[in-house]
Amino acid sequence: MSDTNWIDALAADELPTDDVIGVEVNGRDIALYTVGDAVYATDNICTHGQARLCDGFLDGHEIECPLHQGKFDVRDGRPMCEPVTEGLRSYPVKVEGRRVFVRVD
Ligand code: FES
């Protein structure tokens, strides 16, 4: 994978504080999470149903789906509790200058 896969997703000052925001990156619906100074990215659509995780509740490293309250770890997308059993795809993120980049393939 080359550096060309880093896609400019958002201005860094548009990132929420300890919260989640939905962005479109290369036609994909991506959720960006901030936990302290760290930024993480996963697919934004829950693996259990058609719910957008950016409408859910972020508690530390856990995002709670707004529809049935399934939870995922935003660091790697792994499922944390029922009813979700399938993990989310996660993506590398970097903040460079005043922009946020997500690496997709
Ligand atoms: Fe997310 Fe059901 S749609 S837990």
mmCIF file with all atom_site columns, N, CA and C and ligand atoms in Angstrom, residues 46-51 53 65-70 72 83-84, ligand 1:
data_model
loop_
_atom_site.group_PDB
_atom_site.id
_atom_site.type_symbol
_atom_site.label_atom_id
_atom_site.label_alt_id
_atom_site.label_comp_id
_atom_site.label_asym_id
_atom_site.label_entity_id
_atom_site.label_seq_id
_atom_site.pdbx_PDB_ins_code
_atom_site.Cartn_x
_atom_site.Cartn_y
_atom_site.Cartn_z
_atom_site.occupancy
_atom_site.B_iso_or_equiv
_atom_site.pdbx_formal_charge
_atom_site.auth_seq_id
_atom_site.auth_comp_id
_atom_site.auth_asym_id
_atom_site.auth_atom_id
_atom_site.pdbx_PDB_model_num
ATOM   1  N  N   . CYS A 1 46 ? -23.131 0.112  11.270 1.00 0.00 ? 46 CYS A N   1
ATOM   2  C  CA  . CYS A 1 46 ? -23.086 -1.027 12.183 1.00 0.00 ? 46 CYS A CA  1
ATOM   3  C  C   . CYS A 1 46 ? -23.139 -2.334 11.401 1.00 0.00 ? 46 CYS A C   1
ATOM   4  N  N   . THR A 1 47 ? -22.454 -3.356 11.909 1.00 0.00 ? 47 THR A N   1
ATOM   5  C  CA  . THR A 1 47 ? -22.471 -4.659 11.235 1.00 0.00 ? 47 THR A CA  1
ATOM   6  C  C   . THR A 1 47 ? -23.747 -5.440 11.539 1.00 0.00 ? 47 THR A C   1
ATOM   7  N  N   . HIS A 1 48 ? -24.559 -4.938 12.454 1.00 0.00 ? 48 HIS A N   1
ATOM   8  C  CA  . HIS A 1 48 ? -25.786 -5.640 12.836 1.00 0.00 ? 48 HIS A CA  1
ATOM   9  C  C   . HIS A 1 48 ? -27.001 -5.153 12.066 1.00 0.00 ? 48 HIS A C   1
ATOM   10 N  N   . GLY A 1 49 ? -26.983 -3.889 11.630 1.00 0.00 ? 49 GLY A N   1
ATOM   11 C  CA  . GLY A 1 49 ? -28.130 -3.329 10.928 1.00 0.00 ? 49 GLY A CA  1
ATOM   12 C  C   . GLY A 1 49 ? -27.756 -2.007 10.298 1.00 0.00 ? 49 GLY A C   1
ATOM   13 N  N   . GLN A 1 50 ? -28.753 -1.347 9.771  1.00 0.00 ? 50 GLN A N   1
ATOM   14 C  CA  . GLN A 1 50 ? -28.496 -0.095 9.057  1.00 0.00 ? 50 GLN A CA  1
ATOM   15 C  C   . GLN A 1 50 ? -28.557 1.099  10.005 1.00 0.00 ? 50 GLN A C   1
ATOM   16 N  N   . ALA A 1 51 ? -27.598 1.168  10.884 1.00 0.00 ? 51 ALA A N   1
ATOM   17 C  CA  . ALA A 1 51 ? -27.507 2.308  11.793 1.00 0.00 ? 51 ALA A CA  1
ATOM   18 C  C   . ALA A 1 51 ? -26.142 2.950  11.625 1.00 0.00 ? 51 ALA A C   1
ATOM   19 N  N   . LEU A 1 53 ? -23.047 4.748  13.172 1.00 0.00 ? 53 LEU A N   1
ATOM   20 C  CA  . LEU A 1 53 ? -22.442 4.823  14.502 1.00 0.00 ? 53 LEU A CA  1
ATOM   21 C  C   . LEU A 1 53 ? -22.149 6.252  14.924 1.00 0.00 ? 53 LEU A C   1
ATOM   22 N  N   . CYS A 1 65 ? -23.918 1.552  19.437 1.00 0.00 ? 65 CYS A N   1
ATOM   23 C  CA  . CYS A 1 65 ? -24.823 1.741  18.310 1.00 0.00 ? 65 CYS A CA  1
ATOM   24 C  C   . CYS A 1 65 ? -26.151 2.331  18.786 1.00 0.00 ? 65 CYS A C   1
ATOM   25 N  N   . PRO A 1 66 ? -26.680 3.304  18.042 1.00 0.00 ? 66 PRO A N   1
ATOM   26 C  CA  . PRO A 1 66 ? -27.916 3.941  18.485 1.00 0.00 ? 66 PRO A CA  1
ATOM   27 C  C   . PRO A 1 66 ? -29.150 3.057  18.339 1.00 0.00 ? 66 PRO A C   1
ATOM   28 N  N   . LEU A 1 67 ? -29.055 1.967  17.569 1.00 0.00 ? 67 LEU A N   1
ATOM   29 C  CA  . LEU A 1 67 ? -30.268 1.199  17.282 1.00 0.00 ? 67 LEU A CA  1
ATOM   30 C  C   . LEU A 1 67 ? -30.557 0.116  18.311 1.00 0.00 ? 67 LEU A C   1
ATOM   31 N  N   . HIS A 1 68 ? -29.561 -0.757 18.575 1.00 0.00 ? 68 HIS A N   1
ATOM   32 C  CA  . HIS A 1 68 ? -29.794 -1.846 19.546 1.00 0.00 ? 68 HIS A CA  1
ATOM   33 C  C   . HIS A 1 68 ? -28.723 -1.878 20.636 1.00 0.00 ? 68 HIS A C   1
ATOM   34 N  N   . GLN A 1 69 ? -27.950 -0.820 20.723 1.00 0.00 ? 69 GLN A N   1
ATOM   35 C  CA  . GLN A 1 69 ? -26.958 -0.652 21.790 1.00 0.00 ? 69 GLN A CA  1
ATOM   36 C  C   . GLN A 1 69 ? -25.825 -1.679 21.761 1.00 0.00 ? 69 GLN A C   1
ATOM   37 N  N   . GLY A 1 70 ? -25.564 -2.272 20.595 1.00 0.00 ? 70 GLY A N   1
ATOM   38 C  CA  . GLY A 1 70 ? -24.348 -3.064 20.452 1.00 0.00 ? 70 GLY A CA  1
ATOM   39 C  C   . GLY A 1 70 ? -23.139 -2.141 20.582 1.00 0.00 ? 70 GLY A C   1
ATOM   40 N  N   . PHE A 1 72 ? -18.764 -1.498 19.987 1.00 0.00 ? 72 PHE A N   1
ATOM   41 C  CA  . PHE A 1 72 ? -17.511 -1.841 19.318 1.00 0.00 ? 72 PHE A CA  1
ATOM   42 C  C   . PHE A 1 72 ? -16.375 -1.065 19.968 1.00 0.00 ? 72 PHE A C   1
ATOM   43 N  N   . PRO A 1 83 ? -25.974 -7.161 20.600 1.00 0.00 ? 83 PRO A N   1
ATOM   44 C  CA  . PRO A 1 83 ? -26.170 -8.187 19.585 1.00 0.00 ? 83 PRO A CA  1
ATOM   45 C  C   . PRO A 1 83 ? -25.125 -8.177 18.470 1.00 0.00 ? 83 PRO A C   1
ATOM   46 N  N   . VAL A 1 84 ? -24.090 -7.337 18.559 1.00 0.00 ? 84 VAL A N   1
ATOM   47 C  CA  . VAL A 1 84 ? -23.112 -7.356 17.472 1.00 0.00 ? 84 VAL A CA  1
ATOM   48 C  C   . VAL A 1 84 ? -22.120 -8.496 17.680 1.00 0.00 ? 84 VAL A C   1
HETATM 49 FE FE1 . FES B 2 .  ? -26.322 -1.707 15.557 1.00 0.00 ? 1  FES B FE1 1
HETATM 50 FE FE2 . FES B 2 .  ? -28.338 -3.404 15.857 1.00 0.00 ? 1  FES B FE2 1
HETATM 51 S  S1  . FES B 2 .  ? -28.013 -2.019 14.242 1.00 0.00 ? 1  FES B S1  1
HETATM 52 S  S2  . FES B 2 .  ? -26.699 -3.058 17.225 1.00 0.00 ? 1  FES B S2  1
#
